[in-house]
CSV table of C-alpha atoms in Angstrom, one decimal:
chain,number,residue,atom,x,y,z
A,1,MET,CA,94.7,57.6,29.2
A,2,ARG,CA,95.4,53.8,29.1
A,3,ALA,CA,98.3,54.2,31.5
A,4,GLY,CA,96.2,56.3,33.9
A,5,THR,CA,93.4,53.8,33.7
A,6,ALA,CA,95.9,50.9,34.3
A,7,ALA,CA,97.1,52.8,37.3
A,8,GLY,CA,93.6,52.9,38.8
A,9,ARG,CA,92.7,56.5,37.7
A,10,ASP,CA,89.1,57.3,36.6
A,11,PRO,CA,89.2,57.9,32.9
A,12,ALA,CA,86.7,60.7,33.0
A,13,SER,CA,88.5,62.7,35.7
A,14,LEU,CA,91.8,62.0,34.0
A,15,ARG,CA,90.5,63.3,30.7
A,16,ALA,CA,89.1,66.4,32.4
A,17,GLU,CA,92.4,67.0,34.1
A,18,LEU,CA,94.4,66.7,30.9
A,19,GLN,CA,92.0,69.0,29.0
A,20,ALA,CA,92.3,71.6,31.9
A,21,LEU,CA,96.1,71.4,31.7
A,22,LEU,CA,96.0,71.9,27.9
A,23,VAL,CA,93.6,74.9,28.2
A,24,ALA,CA,95.9,76.4,30.9
A,25,HIS,CA,98.9,76.0,28.7
A,26,GLU,CA,97.1,77.7,25.8
A,27,THR,CA,96.0,80.6,28.0
A,28,GLU,CA,99.5,81.1,29.3
A,29,ALA,CA,100.9,81.0,25.8
A,30,VAL,CA,98.4,83.7,24.7
A,31,ALA,CA,99.4,85.9,27.6
A,32,GLN,CA,103.0,85.6,26.7
A,33,THR,CA,102.4,86.6,23.0
A,34,ARG,CA,99.9,89.5,23.7
A,35,SER,CA,102.7,92.1,23.6
A,36,TRP,CA,103.9,91.3,20.1
A,37,LEU,CA,100.8,89.6,18.6
A,38,PRO,CA,97.8,91.4,20.3
A,39,HIS,CA,95.0,89.8,18.4
A,40,ALA,CA,96.2,86.2,18.4
A,41,GLY,CA,94.0,83.6,19.8
A,42,PRO,CA,95.2,80.5,21.6
A,43,ASP,CA,97.0,77.8,19.6
A,44,VAL,CA,94.7,74.8,20.3
A,45,THR,CA,96.6,72.3,18.1
A,46,LEU,CA,97.7,69.9,20.9
A,47,ARG,CA,94.3,69.9,22.6
A,48,VAL,CA,92.5,69.3,19.3
A,49,GLU,CA,95.0,66.5,18.4
A,50,VAL,CA,94.2,64.8,21.7
A,51,LEU,CA,90.4,65.2,21.1
A,52,CYS,CA,90.8,63.8,17.5
A,53,MET,CA,92.7,60.8,18.8
A,54,GLU,CA,89.8,60.1,21.1
A,55,ALA,CA,87.3,60.6,18.2
A,56,ARG,CA,85.7,63.5,20.2
A,57,TRP,CA,84.9,65.4,17.0
A,58,SER,CA,82.3,67.8,18.4
A,59,GLU,CA,84.6,68.9,21.2
A,60,ALA,CA,87.4,69.3,18.8
A,61,LEU,CA,85.2,71.4,16.5
A,62,ALA,CA,84.2,73.6,19.5
A,63,ALA,CA,87.9,74.1,20.4
A,64,VAL,CA,88.9,75.4,17.0
A,65,ARG,CA,86.4,78.2,16.8
A,66,PRO,CA,88.1,81.5,16.0
A,67,PRO,CA,90.1,83.3,17.3
A,68,ALA,CA,91.7,79.9,18.2
A,69,ARG,CA,94.5,78.9,15.9
A,70,CYS,CA,95.3,75.4,14.9
A,71,ARG,CA,97.8,73.7,12.6
A,72,ILE,CA,96.6,73.3,9.0
A,73,GLU,CA,96.9,69.5,9.0
A,74,VAL,CA,94.9,69.2,12.2
A,75,LEU,CA,92.1,71.4,10.9
A,76,CYS,CA,92.0,69.2,7.7
A,77,ASP,CA,92.0,66.0,9.7
A,78,LEU,CA,89.1,67.3,11.9
A,79,ALA,CA,87.1,68.4,8.9
A,80,ARG,CA,87.6,65.1,7.2
A,81,HIS,CA,86.2,63.2,10.2
A,82,LEU,CA,83.1,65.3,10.8
A,83,GLY,CA,79.8,63.8,9.7
A,84,GLU,CA,77.4,65.0,7.1
A,85,GLU,CA,75.5,66.9,9.9
A,86,HIS,CA,78.5,69.2,10.0
A,87,ALA,CA,78.8,69.8,6.3
A,88,ALA,CA,79.0,73.6,6.6
A,89,GLN,CA,81.7,73.4,9.3
A,90,ARG,CA,83.7,70.9,7.2
A,91,VAL,CA,83.8,73.5,4.4
A,92,GLU,CA,84.6,76.3,6.8
A,93,LEU,CA,87.5,74.4,8.3
A,94,LEU,CA,89.0,73.4,5.0
A,95,GLN,CA,88.7,77.0,3.6
A,96,ARG,CA,90.3,78.2,6.8
A,97,ALA,CA,93.2,75.8,6.2
A,98,LEU,CA,93.5,76.9,2.6
A,99,ARG,CA,93.7,80.6,3.6
A,100,SER,CA,96.3,79.8,6.2
A,101,SER,CA,98.3,77.7,3.7
A,102,MET,CA,98.1,80.4,1.0
A,103,LEU,CA,100.0,82.9,3.3
A,104,SER,CA,103.2,81.1,2.6
A,105,ALA,CA,102.4,79.0,-0.5
A,106,THR,CA,104.5,79.1,-3.6
A,107,SER,CA,104.2,77.6,-7.0
A,108,PRO,CA,103.2,74.9,-8.1
A,109,TYR,CA,100.6,75.0,-5.3
A,110,ARG,CA,99.9,71.2,-5.5
A,111,GLY,CA,98.6,70.8,-1.9
A,112,GLU,CA,96.6,74.0,-2.1
A,113,LEU,CA,95.0,73.1,-5.4
A,114,GLU,CA,94.1,69.6,-4.1
A,115,LEU,CA,92.5,71.3,-1.0
A,116,VAL,CA,90.5,73.5,-3.4
A,117,ARG,CA,89.3,70.4,-5.3
A,118,GLU,CA,88.3,68.7,-2.0
A,119,ILE,CA,86.3,71.8,-1.0
A,120,CYS,CA,84.7,72.0,-4.4
A,121,ARG,CA,83.4,68.5,-3.9
A,122,LEU,CA,81.6,69.6,-0.8
A,123,LEU,CA,79.9,72.7,-2.3
A,124,ASP,CA,76.8,72.8,-4.5
A,125,PRO,CA,77.5,74.1,-8.1
A,126,ALA,CA,76.4,77.7,-7.3
A,127,GLN,CA,78.4,77.9,-4.1
A,128,ARG,CA,81.4,76.4,-5.9
A,129,ASP,CA,81.3,78.9,-8.8
A,130,ARG,CA,81.0,81.9,-6.4
A,131,TRP,CA,83.8,80.6,-4.2
A,132,LEU,CA,86.1,79.9,-7.2
A,133,HIS,CA,85.4,83.4,-8.5
A,134,ALA,CA,86.3,84.9,-5.1
A,135,LEU,CA,89.6,82.9,-5.1
A,136,ARG,CA,90.4,84.1,-8.6
A,137,VAL,CA,89.9,87.7,-7.4
A,138,GLU,CA,91.7,87.3,-4.1
A,139,TYR,CA,94.7,85.5,-5.5
A,140,LYS,CA,95.0,87.1,-8.9
A,141,GLY,CA,98.7,87.8,-8.3
A,142,LYS,CA,99.4,84.1,-7.9
A,143,ARG,CA,98.9,83.2,-11.6
A,144,ASN,CA,99.9,79.6,-11.3
A,145,PHE,CA,97.4,79.1,-8.5
A,146,VAL,CA,94.6,80.8,-10.4
A,147,GLY,CA,95.4,78.9,-13.6
A,148,GLY,CA,95.2,75.6,-11.7
A,149,LEU,CA,91.8,76.3,-10.2
A,150,PRO,CA,89.0,74.0,-11.5
A,151,GLY,CA,87.2,75.5,-14.5
A,152,GLY,CA,90.2,77.3,-15.9
A,153,ALA,CA,91.5,80.8,-15.4
């Protein structure tokens, strides 16, 4: 953006052009994967990274709505920068990142358990207890993960 502005380009039109190119790239990628991954949404990681770099948090939040896919680290970064007015979306994004991470996670689950603790700090006690119970049920086969959850096994 700085280079475009230095070259005399209007920042607003340059930003719109960049975003349009990223959306077109996402759409093209989805079309290419439809045959082997029919229900996959677009991977919006790059677009969301750009929006986050520009501190355009609301636009980034809109871009990651399912079925859009986004890298775990980017979802977490976005969630951590959202204001208190987006408390529910912060929890939702972090929980989504946890679910995604758990697909390939192995013991000792350090990162996943830290993410659980972060999410717990955002929930009221009743929500936290219900959510932790649901995690214990869903991941009962991952004993070290369940054993590391807040409140014991």
